[in-house]
Amino acid sequence: MFGNSLQCSGLTETVVCNKRNLFPVLRFLFNTDRTACANTRTAWSRGVFLFHQGHFLLRRGAISYDSSDQTALYIRMLAVTNKTIKPSFVFTPGDVRVRSQVGFEPERRGSHPYLGIDFRTLHSRAESAGSIPARRIRRLFSFQRHLLSSRLLRGAPHLNPLHILDEDYCGQAKCMLEKVGSWNFEIFLFDRLTNGNSLVFLTFHLLNQYGLIELFQLDMVKLRRFLVLVQEDYHNQNPYHNAVHAADVTQAMHCYLREPKLAQSLTSFDILLGLLAAATHDLDHPGVNQPFLIKTNHYLAALYRNTSVLENHHWRSAVGLLRETELFSHLPVEDSLSIERQLGSLILATDISRQNEYLSRFRTHLDENDLCLGHASHRHFVLQMALKCADICNPCRPWELSKQWSEKVTEEFFHQGDIEKKHKLEISPLCDSEANTIASVQIGFMTYVVEPLFAEWARFSDTRLSQTMLGHLGLNKASWSALEPEASGSSEEGESEPGRATEEPSSRALSQGSQES
């Protein structure tokens, strides 16, 4: 499946597409529409084409590749354009599959061949009839904000200021960015003020604030395009694993990077890696966990051999966008490859099923007091632990923020459980809304996953921030404990065993794989 040709396997047929047998198609397209050909030539260098029964399909984007030969297989889909010519060429987002002669319909990426589940719309909510699509409005406002904010973020005064309807909101967002290092940072408010573009604004601001744009001579256009593509590749239909979560993790990572031990030891390269890993750590998350992908025989589970499936996909998706935007094309090849490898090492560390492995290693270093941040390998390990903390720091936020995140992640859990019930699959732990409550899920997660990790982090970095996080964690756990009997009493079966979830072993909390991470 790797190389210059792609084997496209369907239900009834198998074909192989390569440059030779597609040349007549591309030549015809060139003679018909030069603009479409320009898109085609660019896309060929980045993707895979298939022409079948009047359908011209394009695959491009977030790449997955075999680490042994670095050969890229594009798996992210994007519809470039729709063009009606003879024969009819239709750029369709979907898996390149050849079906029977009758009723050919390409499947969307992520759809299971048996369950018919489309992960792109798994958590979507139907829009009201007759309403203007929210996405179209967001894009309009995003463009307006881009004109103004690009000047503000660079600190350049703008002559003849634009009279934009939402200019006041940009001003408020800029004021919030001045306090981006605060642990009480209101990420939901910031996302509303930036009209759903919190990840782009926040990451760009931090890269600029650390001086990384100038230091690494990053092209502003390429950088902005990269950040926009990253944000667009998050499924904002997911209640939890969306671009706002990525922005929240990036903001938390910034807080940790400012801690004295890290601020005195980390290099600019380390900071760049840390911010990029935080922004992309859940890229293209389907809103379900690894066990779900495995038991539904999803192609990602097969591709990554049931090992850190989601984390590998997040990493390769990030690498795909880095290569697509050529963000580091001006750097030596060895440096850009090093960035990709170390970025993968950081993202793979967020696999919560490997929590005990990293925690034991961290605890051993602290017991033996042999962490030397002058060594690159030790600095990288501390970055891994910082990203792990940032990824699951929601229980350590103030109650108003923590409660919202808890409700969102539990909604995503329960939605997966509903899908599993619908298709008569075994319900994953913590995903059964009839057997669990938000309080029970959160108490178990805090007890067996969050508390051990942040206790060790406080040993490593005994600062005011660490004590603040532990304080919030204790208060939030107490708040959920107070709500648990109330929630249990409201169900018919809950009264007999109100504390059942808290008595489960830590393996039950970890059995979610990488869903909460």
XYZ file of C-alpha atoms in Angstrom:
517
model
C 0.000 0.000 0.000
C 3.037 2.289 0.015
C 4.987 3.842 -2.827
C 3.957 5.623 -5.998
C 0.782 3.597 -6.319
C -2.030 2.963 -3.908
C -4.042 -0.208 -3.751
C -7.687 0.723 -3.292
C -9.597 -2.224 -1.929
C -13.376 -2.267 -1.930
C -16.137 -4.736 -1.318
C -16.122 -6.410 -4.722
C -13.125 -5.178 -6.707
C -9.488 -4.168 -6.344
C -7.702 -1.643 -8.541
C -4.286 -0.031 -8.481
C -3.862 3.621 -9.394
C -0.557 5.126 -10.433
C 0.728 8.003 -12.511
C 0.872 6.032 -15.725
C -2.771 5.026 -15.972
C -3.990 8.384 -14.697
C -1.984 10.469 -17.177
C -4.768 10.641 -19.795
C -7.167 11.829 -17.108
C -4.802 14.529 -15.896
C -4.045 15.613 -19.473
C -7.751 15.911 -20.235
C -8.266 17.964 -17.097
C -5.379 20.235 -18.063
C -6.850 20.900 -21.489
C -10.263 21.550 -19.976
C -9.491 23.759 -17.030
C -6.023 25.094 -16.262
C -7.037 26.216 -12.787
C -8.306 22.766 -11.939
C -5.069 21.346 -13.334
C -3.021 23.553 -11.047
C -4.955 22.160 -8.118
C -4.492 18.672 -9.524
C -0.731 18.976 -10.007
C -0.349 20.292 -6.469
C -2.612 17.625 -5.056
C -0.848 14.816 -6.948
C 2.374 15.684 -5.159
C 0.491 15.388 -1.880
C -2.177 12.788 -2.413
C -3.619 9.888 -4.324
C -6.143 9.960 -7.180
C -8.696 7.495 -8.431
C -10.915 7.857 -11.495
C -13.821 5.452 -11.594
C -17.193 5.670 -13.390
C -17.000 9.418 -13.859
C -15.762 10.035 -10.322
C -12.359 11.607 -9.795
C -11.390 11.239 -6.163
C -8.623 13.009 -4.310
C -6.947 11.986 -1.090
C -4.598 14.310 0.669
C -3.606 15.546 4.093
C -2.641 14.080 7.421
C -0.129 11.433 6.511
C 0.563 8.103 8.070
C 3.785 6.486 7.043
C 5.814 3.433 7.813
C 8.718 4.517 9.990
C 11.088 2.040 8.336
C 11.054 3.673 4.915
C 9.351 7.027 5.598
C 6.931 6.413 2.736
C 3.795 8.480 3.120
C 0.244 7.233 2.900
C -2.256 10.043 2.902
C -5.357 9.406 4.916
C -6.905 12.814 5.513
C -9.597 13.709 3.005
C -10.361 17.110 1.592
C -12.728 18.149 -1.152
C -10.877 20.667 -3.334
C -13.601 21.612 -5.797
C -16.619 20.332 -7.655
C -16.348 20.669 -11.408
C -18.855 19.383 -13.969
C -17.128 18.516 -17.234
C -17.230 15.617 -19.635
C -16.489 13.094 -18.361
C -17.764 14.231 -14.964
C -14.945 14.833 -12.492
C -16.072 15.077 -8.885
C -13.613 15.708 -6.084
C -15.196 13.745 -3.264
C -14.054 13.477 0.360
C -14.106 9.814 1.232
C -12.225 6.566 1.276
C -10.960 5.483 -2.120
C -13.046 2.359 -2.512
C -14.295 0.696 -5.689
C -17.656 -0.946 -5.237
C -19.976 -2.788 -7.547
C -21.076 -1.291 -10.850
C -24.366 -0.214 -9.324
C -24.670 2.373 -6.586
C -21.028 3.386 -6.161
C -20.810 5.685 -3.163
C -17.471 6.508 -1.564
C -17.309 6.114 2.194
C -16.101 8.918 4.363
C -12.850 8.488 6.178
C -13.346 6.861 9.533
C -16.595 5.133 8.616
C -16.695 1.525 9.684
C -17.460 -0.875 6.803
C -19.943 -2.826 8.882
C -21.413 -0.334 11.323
C -21.654 2.547 8.878
C -20.441 5.009 11.507
C -19.149 8.317 10.184
C -16.785 9.747 12.795
C -16.987 13.154 11.126
C -20.629 13.468 12.175
C -20.614 11.179 15.207
C -21.348 13.972 17.684
C -22.923 16.473 15.290
C -26.182 18.178 16.068
C -28.715 18.974 13.374
C -28.914 22.646 12.411
C -32.262 24.354 12.558
C -34.080 24.498 9.244
C -33.600 27.674 7.295
C -30.735 28.944 9.445
C -27.492 30.165 7.955
C -24.793 27.523 8.548
C -22.772 28.497 11.595
C -19.558 27.419 9.853
C -20.140 29.935 7.049
C -20.663 32.722 9.570
C -17.563 31.666 11.491
C -15.448 31.759 8.346
C -16.691 35.284 7.550
C -15.855 36.555 11.002
C -12.584 34.642 11.007
C -11.478 36.427 7.854
C -12.430 39.790 9.312
C -10.543 39.045 12.490
C -7.552 37.852 10.497
C -7.207 41.280 8.873
C -7.185 43.034 12.218
C -5.589 40.499 14.532
C -2.633 39.777 12.258
C -1.578 43.384 12.775
C -2.302 43.345 16.496
C -0.405 40.126 17.142
C 2.648 41.520 15.364
C 2.364 44.720 17.393
C 2.146 46.830 14.225
C -0.132 49.896 14.327
C -2.748 49.867 11.605
C -3.631 53.016 9.715
C -7.199 53.552 8.605
C -8.620 51.053 11.085
C -11.238 48.718 9.685
C -14.770 49.271 10.879
C -15.633 45.690 11.691
C -18.747 44.628 13.537
C -16.846 42.414 15.995
C -13.804 44.652 16.500
C -14.598 45.062 20.202
C -14.405 41.318 20.656
C -10.903 41.288 19.156
C -9.884 43.919 21.676
C -11.227 41.815 24.538
C -9.426 38.737 23.207
C -6.186 40.696 23.064
C -6.664 41.767 26.676
C -7.170 38.151 27.657
C -3.938 37.157 25.927
C -2.088 39.528 28.227
C -3.034 37.142 31.054
C -2.451 33.922 29.141
C -0.084 32.706 31.865
C -2.832 32.695 34.500
C -4.046 29.284 35.676
C -7.563 30.733 35.842
C -7.511 31.557 32.110
C -11.101 31.348 30.799
C -10.576 29.312 27.652
C -14.308 29.039 26.854
C -14.727 32.812 26.992
C -11.613 33.274 24.879
C -12.973 30.848 22.295
C -16.206 32.821 22.081
C -14.341 36.112 21.735
C -12.248 34.697 18.897
C -15.367 33.185 17.320
C -14.152 29.600 17.593
C -10.536 30.333 16.640
C -8.963 30.059 20.084
C -6.332 27.520 19.017
C -5.033 29.655 16.153
C -4.937 32.890 18.167
C -3.479 31.355 21.309
C -0.742 29.291 19.645
C 0.284 32.118 17.326
C 0.472 34.514 20.278
C 2.618 32.145 22.346
C 5.016 31.402 19.495
C 5.390 35.139 18.988
C 5.716 35.866 22.706
C 8.555 33.365 23.092
C 10.304 34.896 20.075
C 10.190 31.588 18.219
C 8.828 33.026 14.968
C 11.819 35.310 14.595
C 14.352 32.870 16.031
C 13.411 29.997 13.707
C 12.624 32.378 10.827
C 9.132 30.953 10.410
C 7.220 32.240 7.428
C 4.138 34.078 8.735
C 1.889 32.868 5.928
C 2.986 29.253 6.281
C 2.625 29.413 10.056
C -0.875 30.825 9.948
C -1.897 28.287 7.318
C -0.484 25.487 9.446
C -2.377 26.646 12.540
C -5.627 27.066 10.610
C -5.304 23.570 9.148
C -4.566 22.155 12.594
C -7.673 23.815 14.007
C -9.787 22.641 11.072
C -8.613 19.042 11.539
C -10.075 18.925 15.031
C -13.672 17.700 15.044
C -15.520 20.496 16.779
C -18.609 18.294 16.823
C -16.845 16.303 19.544
C -18.023 17.503 22.952
C -14.513 17.166 24.425
C -11.791 16.260 21.937
C -11.971 19.421 19.862
C -9.900 22.509 19.106
C -10.885 24.184 22.393
C -9.394 21.255 24.316
C -6.205 21.614 22.259
C -6.102 25.334 23.046
C -6.644 24.600 26.741
C -3.788 22.076 26.778
C -1.541 24.551 24.952
C -2.312 27.230 27.545
C -1.572 24.783 30.372
C 1.685 23.798 28.684
C 2.640 27.476 28.590
C 2.038 27.692 32.346
C 4.338 24.718 32.944
C 7.045 26.068 30.633
C 7.180 29.186 32.822
C 7.874 27.200 35.971
C 11.354 28.086 37.347
C 12.998 24.692 36.786
C 11.849 24.534 33.187
C 12.278 28.197 32.337
C 15.918 28.078 33.421
C 16.747 24.874 31.556
C 14.649 24.512 28.406
C 16.030 25.654 25.086
C 14.026 27.507 22.448
C 13.879 24.259 20.505
C 12.330 22.511 23.529
C 9.724 25.255 23.896
C 8.838 25.079 20.200
C 8.355 21.323 20.446
C 6.293 21.628 23.606
C 3.868 24.157 22.134
C 3.481 22.327 18.825
C 2.920 19.006 20.598
C 0.268 20.547 22.843
C -1.551 22.111 19.887
C -1.556 18.892 17.832
C -1.684 16.182 20.512
C -5.295 15.154 19.697
C -5.355 16.112 16.019
C -8.198 14.492 14.060
C -9.540 12.700 17.141
C -12.665 10.733 16.111
C -14.436 11.133 19.454
C -14.157 7.451 20.394
C -11.410 5.557 22.192
C -8.890 2.969 21.081
C -10.862 -0.113 22.249
C -13.778 1.047 20.105
C -11.562 1.315 17.029
C -10.113 -2.131 17.691
C -13.382 -3.969 18.204
C -14.936 -2.350 15.119
C -11.919 -3.346 12.996
C -11.218 0.262 12.072
C -8.469 0.730 9.531
C -6.431 2.905 11.924
C -6.297 0.043 14.426
C -4.982 -2.252 11.703
C -2.536 0.371 10.436
C -0.957 0.870 13.869
C -1.361 -2.750 15.000
C -3.638 -1.894 17.934
C -0.826 -0.007 19.676
C -1.278 3.656 20.655
C -3.638 3.890 17.706
C -4.983 7.379 18.327
C -1.659 8.856 19.448
C 0.109 7.517 16.355
C -2.631 8.978 14.196
C -2.397 12.377 15.937
C 1.366 12.407 15.393
C 1.278 11.379 11.742
C -1.530 13.862 11.101
C 0.624 16.634 12.570
C 3.593 15.557 10.455
C 1.355 15.612 7.394
C 0.380 19.224 8.021
C 3.976 20.245 8.697
C 5.000 18.792 5.345
C 1.951 20.081 3.516
C 2.524 23.674 4.659
C 6.323 23.313 4.400
C 6.624 25.160 7.701
C 10.163 23.908 8.301
C 11.226 23.520 4.676
C 13.878 26.227 5.157
C 15.631 24.175 7.848
C 18.178 21.444 7.120
C 16.528 18.095 6.421
C 18.069 16.544 9.540
C 16.565 19.274 11.727
C 13.072 18.966 10.272
C 13.159 15.176 10.647
C 14.353 15.592 14.225
C 11.395 17.887 14.919
C 9.016 15.277 13.513
C 10.542 12.454 15.571
C 10.595 14.358 18.848
C 7.105 15.677 18.218
C 5.993 12.065 17.904
C 7.751 11.096 21.121
C 5.864 13.810 22.995
C 2.458 13.002 21.520
C 2.879 9.245 22.058
C 3.537 9.957 25.744
C -0.084 11.115 26.104
C -1.316 7.531 25.695
C -2.986 7.131 29.062
C -2.792 3.348 28.851
C 0.967 3.818 29.397
C 0.403 6.067 32.401
C 1.963 3.720 34.945
C 5.045 3.252 32.776
C 5.832 6.977 32.637
C 4.783 7.611 36.226
C 7.046 4.862 37.583
C 9.990 6.194 35.604
C 9.287 9.733 36.825
C 9.000 8.558 40.433
C 12.285 6.650 40.161
C 14.110 9.748 38.869
C 12.721 11.816 41.736
C 13.587 9.181 44.355
C 17.153 8.935 43.094
C 17.378 12.682 42.448
C 19.179 12.077 39.165
C 17.206 14.315 36.801
C 19.748 16.555 35.099
C 18.026 19.113 32.882
C 21.362 19.871 31.294
C 20.954 16.623 29.355
C 18.733 16.778 26.295
C 17.191 13.366 27.017
C 16.170 14.400 30.533
C 14.712 17.683 29.316
C 12.702 15.775 26.740
C 11.377 13.405 29.400
C 10.297 16.348 31.549
C 8.530 17.794 28.497
C 6.707 14.481 28.118
C 5.551 14.635 31.723
C 4.537 18.285 31.347
C 2.421 17.433 28.299
C 0.830 14.515 30.162
C -0.077 16.873 32.997
C -1.425 19.500 30.609
C -3.530 16.887 28.816
C -5.433 15.824 31.934
C -5.218 19.018 34.001
C -8.962 19.780 33.845
C -9.641 18.392 37.348
C -6.956 20.804 38.619
C -8.667 23.883 37.213
C -11.068 26.077 39.229
C -14.449 24.409 39.736
C -16.301 26.551 37.183
C -13.925 25.445 34.411
C -13.336 21.916 35.663
C -17.057 21.143 35.884
C -17.635 22.157 32.259
C -14.814 19.935 31.040
C -16.068 17.022 33.154
C -19.528 17.308 31.658
C -18.132 17.452 28.141
C -15.855 14.430 28.426
C -18.564 12.365 30.090
C -21.009 13.330 27.355
C -18.498 11.988 24.830
C -18.067 8.778 26.842
C -21.792 8.194 27.096
C -22.331 8.928 23.419
C -19.847 6.198 22.556
C -21.714 3.874 24.902
C -24.973 4.675 23.124
C -23.362 3.797 19.773
C -22.107 0.523 21.216
C -25.566 -0.311 22.546
C -27.158 0.517 19.218
C -24.881 -1.901 17.364
C -24.951 -4.541 20.113
C -21.254 -4.188 20.951
C -19.756 -4.653 24.386
C -20.084 -1.322 26.194
C -16.706 0.159 27.100
C -15.975 0.911 30.771
C -17.316 4.280 31.957
C -19.371 4.654 28.763
C -22.638 3.228 30.084
C -24.859 6.141 31.070
C -27.157 3.791 32.994
C -24.390 2.402 35.203
C -22.289 5.553 35.670
C -22.744 9.194 36.552
C -20.588 12.209 35.817
C -19.598 12.291 39.478
C -18.598 8.624 39.663
C -16.559 8.835 36.462
C -14.724 11.940 37.650
C -14.052 10.662 41.166
C -12.505 7.488 39.806
C -10.435 9.377 37.244
C -9.152 11.864 39.827
C -8.314 9.153 42.350
C -6.464 6.697 40.141
C -5.036 8.834 37.330
C -4.827 12.539 38.149
C -3.788 12.556 41.809
C -0.771 10.223 41.437
C 0.553 12.165 38.446
C 0.207 15.636 39.934
C 1.587 14.520 43.289
C 4.818 13.533 41.556
C 4.815 16.701 39.474
C 4.580 18.718 42.709
C 7.613 16.807 44.020
C 9.516 17.807 40.886
C 8.291 21.405 40.765
C 7.221 22.470 44.239
C 5.878 25.882 43.312
C 2.808 27.976 43.966
C 1.236 26.710 40.756
C 1.685 23.072 41.794
C 0.087 23.728 45.175
C -2.750 25.617 43.486
C -3.439 22.699 41.171
C -3.457 20.196 44.039
C -5.744 22.500 46.001
C -8.246 22.732 43.164
C -8.021 18.963 42.656
C -8.965 18.303 46.270
C -11.828 20.788 46.229
C -13.193 19.494 42.928
C -13.076 15.909 44.130
C -14.946 16.910 47.271
C -17.537 18.734 45.176
C -18.148 15.673 43.001
C -18.286 13.461 46.097
C -20.994 15.715 47.509
C -22.950 15.385 44.274
C -22.495 11.613 43.941
C -25.035 10.451 46.580
C -27.509 12.897 45.104
C -26.954 11.525 41.598
C -27.030 7.939 42.791
C -30.222 8.466 44.727
C -31.988 9.707 41.627
C -31.621 6.310 39.925
C -33.434 3.178 40.951
C -30.341 0.996 41.188
C -27.893 3.607 42.431
C -29.085 3.675 46.037
C -27.810 0.194 46.869
C -24.192 0.957 45.928
C -23.635 4.728 45.695
C -19.840 4.555 45.844
C -19.295 1.666 43.486
C -17.245 3.642 40.940
C -14.740 4.847 43.522
C -14.022 1.307 44.633
C -12.912 0.168 41.193
C -9.179 -0.502 40.764
C -6.994 1.860 38.809
C -6.977 -0.487 35.837
C -10.629 0.408 35.233
C -9.772 4.077 34.959
C -6.907 3.300 32.635
C -8.939 0.928 30.498
C -10.273 3.886 28.560
C -7.044 3.796 26.604
C -6.460 7.279 25.257
C -10.011 8.574 25.243
C -9.694 11.136 28.021
C -6.173 12.109 26.990
